[in-house]
mmCIF file of C-alpha atoms and ligand atoms in Angstrom:
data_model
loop_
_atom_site.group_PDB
_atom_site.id
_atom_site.type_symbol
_atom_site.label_atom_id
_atom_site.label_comp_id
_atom_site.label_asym_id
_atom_site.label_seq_id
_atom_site.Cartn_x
_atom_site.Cartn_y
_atom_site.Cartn_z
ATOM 1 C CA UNK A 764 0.000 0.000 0.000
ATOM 2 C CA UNK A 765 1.808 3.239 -1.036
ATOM 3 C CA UNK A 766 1.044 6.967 1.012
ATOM 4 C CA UNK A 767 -1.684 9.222 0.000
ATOM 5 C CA UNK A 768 -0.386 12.102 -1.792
ATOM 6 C CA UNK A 769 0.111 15.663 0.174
ATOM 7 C CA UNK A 770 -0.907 18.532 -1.783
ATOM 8 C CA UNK A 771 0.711 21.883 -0.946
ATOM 9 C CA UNK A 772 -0.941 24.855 -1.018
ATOM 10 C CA UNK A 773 1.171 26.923 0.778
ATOM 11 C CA UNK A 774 4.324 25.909 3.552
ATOM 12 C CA UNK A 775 1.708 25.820 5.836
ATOM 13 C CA UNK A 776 -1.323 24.228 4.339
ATOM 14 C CA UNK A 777 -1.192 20.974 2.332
ATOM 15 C CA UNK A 778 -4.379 18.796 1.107
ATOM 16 C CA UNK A 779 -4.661 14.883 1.830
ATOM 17 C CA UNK A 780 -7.792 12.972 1.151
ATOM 18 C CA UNK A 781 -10.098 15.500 0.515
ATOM 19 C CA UNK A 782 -9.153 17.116 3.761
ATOM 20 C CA UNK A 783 -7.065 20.566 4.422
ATOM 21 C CA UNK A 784 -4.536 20.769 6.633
ATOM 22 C CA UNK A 785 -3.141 24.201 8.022
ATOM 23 C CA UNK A 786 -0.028 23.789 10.105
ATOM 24 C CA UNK A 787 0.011 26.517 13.101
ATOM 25 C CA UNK A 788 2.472 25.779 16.053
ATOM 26 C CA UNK A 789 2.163 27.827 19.536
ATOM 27 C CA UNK A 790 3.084 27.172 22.521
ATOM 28 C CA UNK A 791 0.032 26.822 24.787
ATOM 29 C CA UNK A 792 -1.997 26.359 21.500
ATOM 30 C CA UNK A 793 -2.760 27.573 18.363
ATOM 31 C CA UNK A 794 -6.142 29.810 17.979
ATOM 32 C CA UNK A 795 -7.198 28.255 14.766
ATOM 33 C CA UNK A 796 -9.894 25.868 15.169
ATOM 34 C CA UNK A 797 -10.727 22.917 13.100
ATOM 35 C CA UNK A 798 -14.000 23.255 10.913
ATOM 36 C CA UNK A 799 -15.582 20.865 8.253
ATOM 37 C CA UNK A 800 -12.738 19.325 6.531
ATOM 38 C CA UNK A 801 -10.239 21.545 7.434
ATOM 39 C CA UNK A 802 -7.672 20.634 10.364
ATOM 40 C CA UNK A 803 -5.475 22.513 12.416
ATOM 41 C CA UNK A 804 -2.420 20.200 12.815
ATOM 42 C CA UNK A 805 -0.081 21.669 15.398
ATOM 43 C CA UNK A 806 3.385 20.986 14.059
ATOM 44 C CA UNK A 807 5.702 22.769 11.648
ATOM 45 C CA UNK A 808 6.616 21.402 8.063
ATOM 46 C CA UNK A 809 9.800 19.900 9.324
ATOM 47 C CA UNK A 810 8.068 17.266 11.179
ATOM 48 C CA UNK A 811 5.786 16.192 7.974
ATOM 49 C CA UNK A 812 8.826 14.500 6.643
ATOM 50 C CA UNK A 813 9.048 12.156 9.696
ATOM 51 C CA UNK A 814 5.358 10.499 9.075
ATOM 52 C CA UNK A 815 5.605 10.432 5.058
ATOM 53 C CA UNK A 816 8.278 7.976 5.174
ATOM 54 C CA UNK A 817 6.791 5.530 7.530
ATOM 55 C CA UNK A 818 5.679 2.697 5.503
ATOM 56 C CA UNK A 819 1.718 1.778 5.593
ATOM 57 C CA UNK A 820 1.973 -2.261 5.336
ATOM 58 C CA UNK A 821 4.101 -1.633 8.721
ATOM 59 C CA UNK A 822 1.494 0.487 10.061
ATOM 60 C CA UNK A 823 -2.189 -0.968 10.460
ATOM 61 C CA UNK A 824 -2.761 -0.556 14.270
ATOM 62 C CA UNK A 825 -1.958 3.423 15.591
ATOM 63 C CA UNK A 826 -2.313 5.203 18.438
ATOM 64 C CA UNK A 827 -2.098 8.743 19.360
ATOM 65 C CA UNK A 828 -1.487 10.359 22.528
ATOM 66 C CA UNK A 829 -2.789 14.453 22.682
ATOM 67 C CA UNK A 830 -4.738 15.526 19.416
ATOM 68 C CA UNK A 831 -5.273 19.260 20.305
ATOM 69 C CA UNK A 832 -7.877 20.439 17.009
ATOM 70 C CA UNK A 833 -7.253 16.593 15.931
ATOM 71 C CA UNK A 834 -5.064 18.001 12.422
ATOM 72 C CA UNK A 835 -2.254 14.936 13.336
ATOM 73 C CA UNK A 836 -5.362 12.531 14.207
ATOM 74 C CA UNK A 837 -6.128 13.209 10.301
ATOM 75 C CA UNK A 838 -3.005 13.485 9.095
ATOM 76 C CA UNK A 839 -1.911 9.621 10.435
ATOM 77 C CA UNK A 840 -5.404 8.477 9.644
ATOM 78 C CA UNK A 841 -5.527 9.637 5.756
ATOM 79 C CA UNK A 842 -1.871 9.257 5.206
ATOM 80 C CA UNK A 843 -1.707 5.336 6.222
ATOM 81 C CA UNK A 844 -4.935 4.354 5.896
ATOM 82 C CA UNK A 845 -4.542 2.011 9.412
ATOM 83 C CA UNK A 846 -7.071 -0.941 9.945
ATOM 84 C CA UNK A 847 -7.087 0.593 13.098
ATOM 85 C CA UNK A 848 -6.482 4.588 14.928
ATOM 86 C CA UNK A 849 -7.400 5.460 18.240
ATOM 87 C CA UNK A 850 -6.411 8.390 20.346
ATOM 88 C CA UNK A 851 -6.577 9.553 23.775
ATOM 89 C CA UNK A 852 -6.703 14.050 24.372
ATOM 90 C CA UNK A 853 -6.450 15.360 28.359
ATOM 91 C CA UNK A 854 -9.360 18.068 27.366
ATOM 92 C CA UNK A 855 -12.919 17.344 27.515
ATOM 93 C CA UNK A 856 -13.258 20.104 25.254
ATOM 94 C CA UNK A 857 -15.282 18.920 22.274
ATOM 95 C CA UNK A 858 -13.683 19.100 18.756
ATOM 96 C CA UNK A 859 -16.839 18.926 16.437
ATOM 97 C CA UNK A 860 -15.086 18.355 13.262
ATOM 98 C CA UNK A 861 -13.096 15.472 14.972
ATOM 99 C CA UNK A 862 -15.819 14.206 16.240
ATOM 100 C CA UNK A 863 -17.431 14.160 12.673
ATOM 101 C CA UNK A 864 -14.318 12.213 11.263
ATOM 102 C CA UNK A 865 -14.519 9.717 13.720
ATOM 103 C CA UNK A 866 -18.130 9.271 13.227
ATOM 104 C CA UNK A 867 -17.495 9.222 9.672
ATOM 105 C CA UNK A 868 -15.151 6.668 10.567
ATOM 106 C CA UNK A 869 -16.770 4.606 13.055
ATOM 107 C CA UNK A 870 -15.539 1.385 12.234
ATOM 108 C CA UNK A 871 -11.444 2.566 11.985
ATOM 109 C CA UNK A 872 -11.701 5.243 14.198
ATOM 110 C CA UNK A 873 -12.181 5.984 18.594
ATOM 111 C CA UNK A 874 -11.386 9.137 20.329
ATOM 112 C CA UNK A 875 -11.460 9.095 23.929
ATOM 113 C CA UNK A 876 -11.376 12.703 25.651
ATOM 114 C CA UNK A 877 -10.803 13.088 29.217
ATOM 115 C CA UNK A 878 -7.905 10.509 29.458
ATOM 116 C CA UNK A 879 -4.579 11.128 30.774
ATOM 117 C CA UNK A 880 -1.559 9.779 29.092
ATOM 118 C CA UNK A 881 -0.382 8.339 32.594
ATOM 119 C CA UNK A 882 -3.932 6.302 33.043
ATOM 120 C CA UNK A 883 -2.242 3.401 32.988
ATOM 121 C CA UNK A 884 -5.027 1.172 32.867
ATOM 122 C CA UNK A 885 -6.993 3.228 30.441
ATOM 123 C CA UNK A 886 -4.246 2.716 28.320
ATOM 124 C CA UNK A 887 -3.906 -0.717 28.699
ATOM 125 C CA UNK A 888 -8.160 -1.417 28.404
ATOM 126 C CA UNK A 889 -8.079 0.902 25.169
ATOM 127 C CA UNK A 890 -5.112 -1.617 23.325
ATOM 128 C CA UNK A 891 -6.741 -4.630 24.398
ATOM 129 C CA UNK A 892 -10.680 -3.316 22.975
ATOM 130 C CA UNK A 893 -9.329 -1.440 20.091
ATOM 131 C CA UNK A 894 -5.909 -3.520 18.777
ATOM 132 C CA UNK A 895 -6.167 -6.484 20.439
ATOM 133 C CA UNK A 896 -3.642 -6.002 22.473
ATOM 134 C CA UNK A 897 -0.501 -5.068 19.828
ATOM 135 C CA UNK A 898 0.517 -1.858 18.403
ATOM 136 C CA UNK A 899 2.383 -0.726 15.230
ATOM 137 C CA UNK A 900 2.720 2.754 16.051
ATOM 138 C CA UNK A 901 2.278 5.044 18.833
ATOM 139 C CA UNK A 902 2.599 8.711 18.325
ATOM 140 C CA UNK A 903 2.860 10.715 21.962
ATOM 141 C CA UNK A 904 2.126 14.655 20.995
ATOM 142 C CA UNK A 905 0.353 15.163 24.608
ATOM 143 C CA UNK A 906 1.775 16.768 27.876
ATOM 144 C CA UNK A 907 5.806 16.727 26.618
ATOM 145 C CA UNK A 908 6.210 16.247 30.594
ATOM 146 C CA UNK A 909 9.392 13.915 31.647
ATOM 147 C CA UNK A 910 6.972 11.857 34.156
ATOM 148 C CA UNK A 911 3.997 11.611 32.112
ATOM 149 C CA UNK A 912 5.641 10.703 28.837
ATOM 150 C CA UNK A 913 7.649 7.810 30.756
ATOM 151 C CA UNK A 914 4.694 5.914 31.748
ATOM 152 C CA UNK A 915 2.979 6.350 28.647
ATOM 153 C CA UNK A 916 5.990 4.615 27.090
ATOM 154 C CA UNK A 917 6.551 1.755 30.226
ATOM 155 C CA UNK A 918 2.610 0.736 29.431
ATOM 156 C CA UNK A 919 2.441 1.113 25.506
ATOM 157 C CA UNK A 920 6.520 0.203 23.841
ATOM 158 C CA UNK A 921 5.956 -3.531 25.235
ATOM 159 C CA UNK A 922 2.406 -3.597 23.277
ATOM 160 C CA UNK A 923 3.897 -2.785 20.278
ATOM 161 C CA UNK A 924 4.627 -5.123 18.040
ATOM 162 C CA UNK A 925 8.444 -6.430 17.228
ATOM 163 C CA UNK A 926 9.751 -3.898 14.633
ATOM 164 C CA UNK A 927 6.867 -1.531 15.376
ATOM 165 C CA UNK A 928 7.463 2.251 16.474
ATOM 166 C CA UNK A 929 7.151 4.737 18.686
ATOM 167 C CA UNK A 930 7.430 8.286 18.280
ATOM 168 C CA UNK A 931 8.009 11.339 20.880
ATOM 169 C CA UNK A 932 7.691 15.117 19.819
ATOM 170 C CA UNK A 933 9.217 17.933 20.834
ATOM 171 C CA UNK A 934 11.184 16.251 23.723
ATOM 172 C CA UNK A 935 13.549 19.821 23.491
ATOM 173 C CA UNK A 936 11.982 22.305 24.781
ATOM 174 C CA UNK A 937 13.594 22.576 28.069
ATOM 175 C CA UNK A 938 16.714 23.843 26.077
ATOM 176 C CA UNK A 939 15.241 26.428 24.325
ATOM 177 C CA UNK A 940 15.734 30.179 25.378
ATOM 178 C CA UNK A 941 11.990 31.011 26.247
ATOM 179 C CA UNK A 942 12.165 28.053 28.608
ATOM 180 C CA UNK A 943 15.055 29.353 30.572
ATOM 181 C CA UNK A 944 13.009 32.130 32.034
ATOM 182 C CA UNK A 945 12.217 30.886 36.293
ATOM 183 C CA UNK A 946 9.186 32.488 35.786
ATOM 184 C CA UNK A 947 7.871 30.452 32.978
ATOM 185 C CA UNK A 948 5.317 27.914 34.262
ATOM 186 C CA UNK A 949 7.151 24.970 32.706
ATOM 187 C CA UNK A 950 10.632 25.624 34.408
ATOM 188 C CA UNK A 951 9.955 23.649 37.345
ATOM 189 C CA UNK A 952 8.764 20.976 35.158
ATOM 190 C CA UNK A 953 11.945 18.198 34.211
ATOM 191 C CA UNK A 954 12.716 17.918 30.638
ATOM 192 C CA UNK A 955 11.516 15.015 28.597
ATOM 193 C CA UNK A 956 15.300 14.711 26.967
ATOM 194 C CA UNK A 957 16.104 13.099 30.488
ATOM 195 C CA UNK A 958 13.589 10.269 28.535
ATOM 196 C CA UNK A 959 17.028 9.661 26.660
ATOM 197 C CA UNK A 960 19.218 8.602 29.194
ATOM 198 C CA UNK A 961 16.390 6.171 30.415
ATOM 199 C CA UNK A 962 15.889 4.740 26.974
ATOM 200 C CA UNK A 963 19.980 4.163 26.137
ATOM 201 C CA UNK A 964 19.643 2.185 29.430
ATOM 202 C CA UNK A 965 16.826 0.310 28.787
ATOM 203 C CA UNK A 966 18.555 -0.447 25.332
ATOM 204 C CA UNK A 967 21.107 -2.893 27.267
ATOM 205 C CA UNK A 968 18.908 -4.106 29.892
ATOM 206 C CA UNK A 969 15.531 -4.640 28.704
ATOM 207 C CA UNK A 970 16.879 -5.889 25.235
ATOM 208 C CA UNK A 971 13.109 -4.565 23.996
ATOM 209 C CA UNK A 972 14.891 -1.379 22.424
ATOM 210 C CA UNK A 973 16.178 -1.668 18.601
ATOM 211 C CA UNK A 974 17.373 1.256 18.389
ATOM 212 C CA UNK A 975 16.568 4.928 19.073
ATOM 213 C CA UNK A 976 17.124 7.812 16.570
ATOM 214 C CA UNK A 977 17.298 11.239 17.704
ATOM 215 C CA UNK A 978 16.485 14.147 15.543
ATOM 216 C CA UNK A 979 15.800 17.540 16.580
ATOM 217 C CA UNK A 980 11.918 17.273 16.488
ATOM 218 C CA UNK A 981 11.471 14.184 17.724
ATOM 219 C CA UNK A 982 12.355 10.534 19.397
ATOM 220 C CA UNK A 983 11.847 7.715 16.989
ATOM 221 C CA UNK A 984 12.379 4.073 18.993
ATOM 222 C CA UNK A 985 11.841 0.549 17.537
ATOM 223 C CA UNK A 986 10.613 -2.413 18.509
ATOM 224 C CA UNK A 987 13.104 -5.186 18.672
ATOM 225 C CA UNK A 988 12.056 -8.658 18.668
ATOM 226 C CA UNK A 989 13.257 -9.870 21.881
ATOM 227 C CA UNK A 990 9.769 -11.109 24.261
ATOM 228 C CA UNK A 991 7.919 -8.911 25.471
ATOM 229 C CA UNK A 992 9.014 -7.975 29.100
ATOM 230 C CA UNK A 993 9.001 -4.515 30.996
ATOM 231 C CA UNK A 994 11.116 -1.553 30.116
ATOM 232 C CA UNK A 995 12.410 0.558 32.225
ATOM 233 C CA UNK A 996 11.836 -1.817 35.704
ATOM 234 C CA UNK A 997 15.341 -0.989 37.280
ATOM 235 C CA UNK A 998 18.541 1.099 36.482
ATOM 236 C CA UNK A 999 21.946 0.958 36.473
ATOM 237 C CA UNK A 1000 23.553 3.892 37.198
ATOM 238 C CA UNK A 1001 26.963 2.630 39.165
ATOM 239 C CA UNK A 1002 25.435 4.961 42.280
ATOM 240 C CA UNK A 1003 25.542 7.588 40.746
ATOM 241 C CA UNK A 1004 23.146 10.493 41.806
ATOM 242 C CA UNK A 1005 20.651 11.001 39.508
ATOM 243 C CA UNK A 1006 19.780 14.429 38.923
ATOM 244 C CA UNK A 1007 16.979 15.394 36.191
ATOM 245 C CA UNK A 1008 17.426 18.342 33.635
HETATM 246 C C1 SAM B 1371 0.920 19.660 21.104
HETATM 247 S S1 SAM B 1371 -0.786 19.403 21.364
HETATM 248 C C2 SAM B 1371 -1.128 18.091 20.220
HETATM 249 C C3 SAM B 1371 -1.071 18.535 18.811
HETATM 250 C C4 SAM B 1371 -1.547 17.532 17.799
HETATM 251 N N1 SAM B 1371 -0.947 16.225 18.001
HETATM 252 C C5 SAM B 1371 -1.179 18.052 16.424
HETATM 253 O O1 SAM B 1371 -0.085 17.713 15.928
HETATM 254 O O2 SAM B 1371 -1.985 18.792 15.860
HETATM 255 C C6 SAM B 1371 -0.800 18.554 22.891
HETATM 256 C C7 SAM B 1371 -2.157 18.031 23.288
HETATM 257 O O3 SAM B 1371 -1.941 17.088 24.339
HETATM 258 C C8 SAM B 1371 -2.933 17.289 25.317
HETATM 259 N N2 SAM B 1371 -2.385 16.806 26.598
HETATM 260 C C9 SAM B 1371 -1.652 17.487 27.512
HETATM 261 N N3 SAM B 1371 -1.370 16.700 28.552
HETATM 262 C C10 SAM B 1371 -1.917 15.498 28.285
HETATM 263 C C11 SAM B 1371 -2.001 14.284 28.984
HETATM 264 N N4 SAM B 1371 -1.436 14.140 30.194
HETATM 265 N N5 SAM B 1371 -2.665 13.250 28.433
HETATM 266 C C12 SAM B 1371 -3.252 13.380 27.213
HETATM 267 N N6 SAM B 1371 -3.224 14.524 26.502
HETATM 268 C C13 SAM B 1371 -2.572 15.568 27.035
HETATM 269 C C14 SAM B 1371 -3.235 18.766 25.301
HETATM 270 O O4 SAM B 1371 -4.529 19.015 25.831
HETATM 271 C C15 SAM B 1371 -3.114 19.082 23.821
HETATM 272 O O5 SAM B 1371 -4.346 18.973 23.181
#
């Protein structure tokens, strides 16, 4: 199965499927709301690049974590077609045209607002109903928090399937000028590139790591084939203290 085709209309609004997409990133949220088929997708044109070389056949079963105005929801969905796409967003906060497209596409498609990406159960009960229990992609856009985006990945990287992937956006923003400021509300928060540290460790002791590619926008880490086990269970750090960014 090849890619749907992105049409650009601009470097900040492409076509896929019938659908618009018009890329707006702010921090705390863009203003632009989704309507009809149009999407807001919340990332900037470097990241596209990332998702159009994934290959389809390798990605049936997806899930996303944080959907904002839902753009990346539509993005993954029309892009790779999946058998299956499900996604969990912290706000209650309805998204009509979301809630259209998954309506529209009731038999692919579940939403599920409300739901924290450290619900570990919720997590768990939403793979089991909606992939039967395996994963070929997870996608975590939500609360870029060190603590939160760790036990997303503990509960979800050993449901995904040997050779499968999962992605993590934006884990620099803790070393990025605004973010230096003690009186912005994220400094006290640690930085999710402390996620890195944890995941070259896991690579040696948990064996479930194939390898981990850092680029600037995001974490990419695969699936290897060893059994499935539990990442990140213990560390091995020689006694070293270990202080978070
Ligand atoms: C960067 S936006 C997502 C953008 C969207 N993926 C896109 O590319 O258009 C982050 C979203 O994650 C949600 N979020 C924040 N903390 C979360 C959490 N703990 N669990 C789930 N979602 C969360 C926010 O409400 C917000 O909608």
């Amino acid at each position: 199965m090849d890619s749907a085709r992105l049409t650009w209309n601009s470097n900040s609004d492409f076509e896929i499927g019938g659908y618009t997409l018009t890329m707006d990133y702010a921090h705390g949220g863009s203003k632009i709301k989704s309507e009809n088929r149009r999407f807001l997708l919340m990332k900037a044109k470097n990241f596209i690049g990332h998702y159009t070389s994934l290959v389809p056949d390798e990605c049936r079963k997806i899930l996303e974590l944080g959907v904002y105005q839902g753009g990346s929801f539509v993005f993954l969905d029309q892009l790779l077609r999946p058998d299956r796409i499900s996604a969990i967003e912290l706000s209650g906060a309805a998204i009509p045209a979301l809630d259209q497209y998954v309506s529209d596409n009731k038999e692919r498609a579940r939403l599920y607002y409300e739901t924290s990406q450290d619900d570990v159960s919720k997590l768990q009960e939403i793979v089991s109903k909606d992939f039967d229990g395996e994963l070929d992609l997870v996608v975590d856009d939500a609360s870029h928090f060190y603590e939160q985006t760790k036990t997303s990945f503990m509960t979800l990287f050993p449901l995904v399937r040997p050779g499968g992937m999962y992605i993590i956006e934006d884990w620099s923003w803790s070393f990025q000028d605004d973010f230096q400021d003690p009186n912005h509300d994220w400094y006290p928060i640690p930085s999710p590139a402390n996620l890195i540290i944890d995941l070259m460790e896991d690579m040696t002791r948990s064996g479930l790591i194939l390898d981990i590619q850092v680029t600037r926008e995001l974490l990419k880490i695969r699936r290897s084939n060893a059994v499935a086990s539990r990442v990140m269970a213990s560390q091995a750090r020689r006694g070293r203290a270990y202080n978070l960014l």
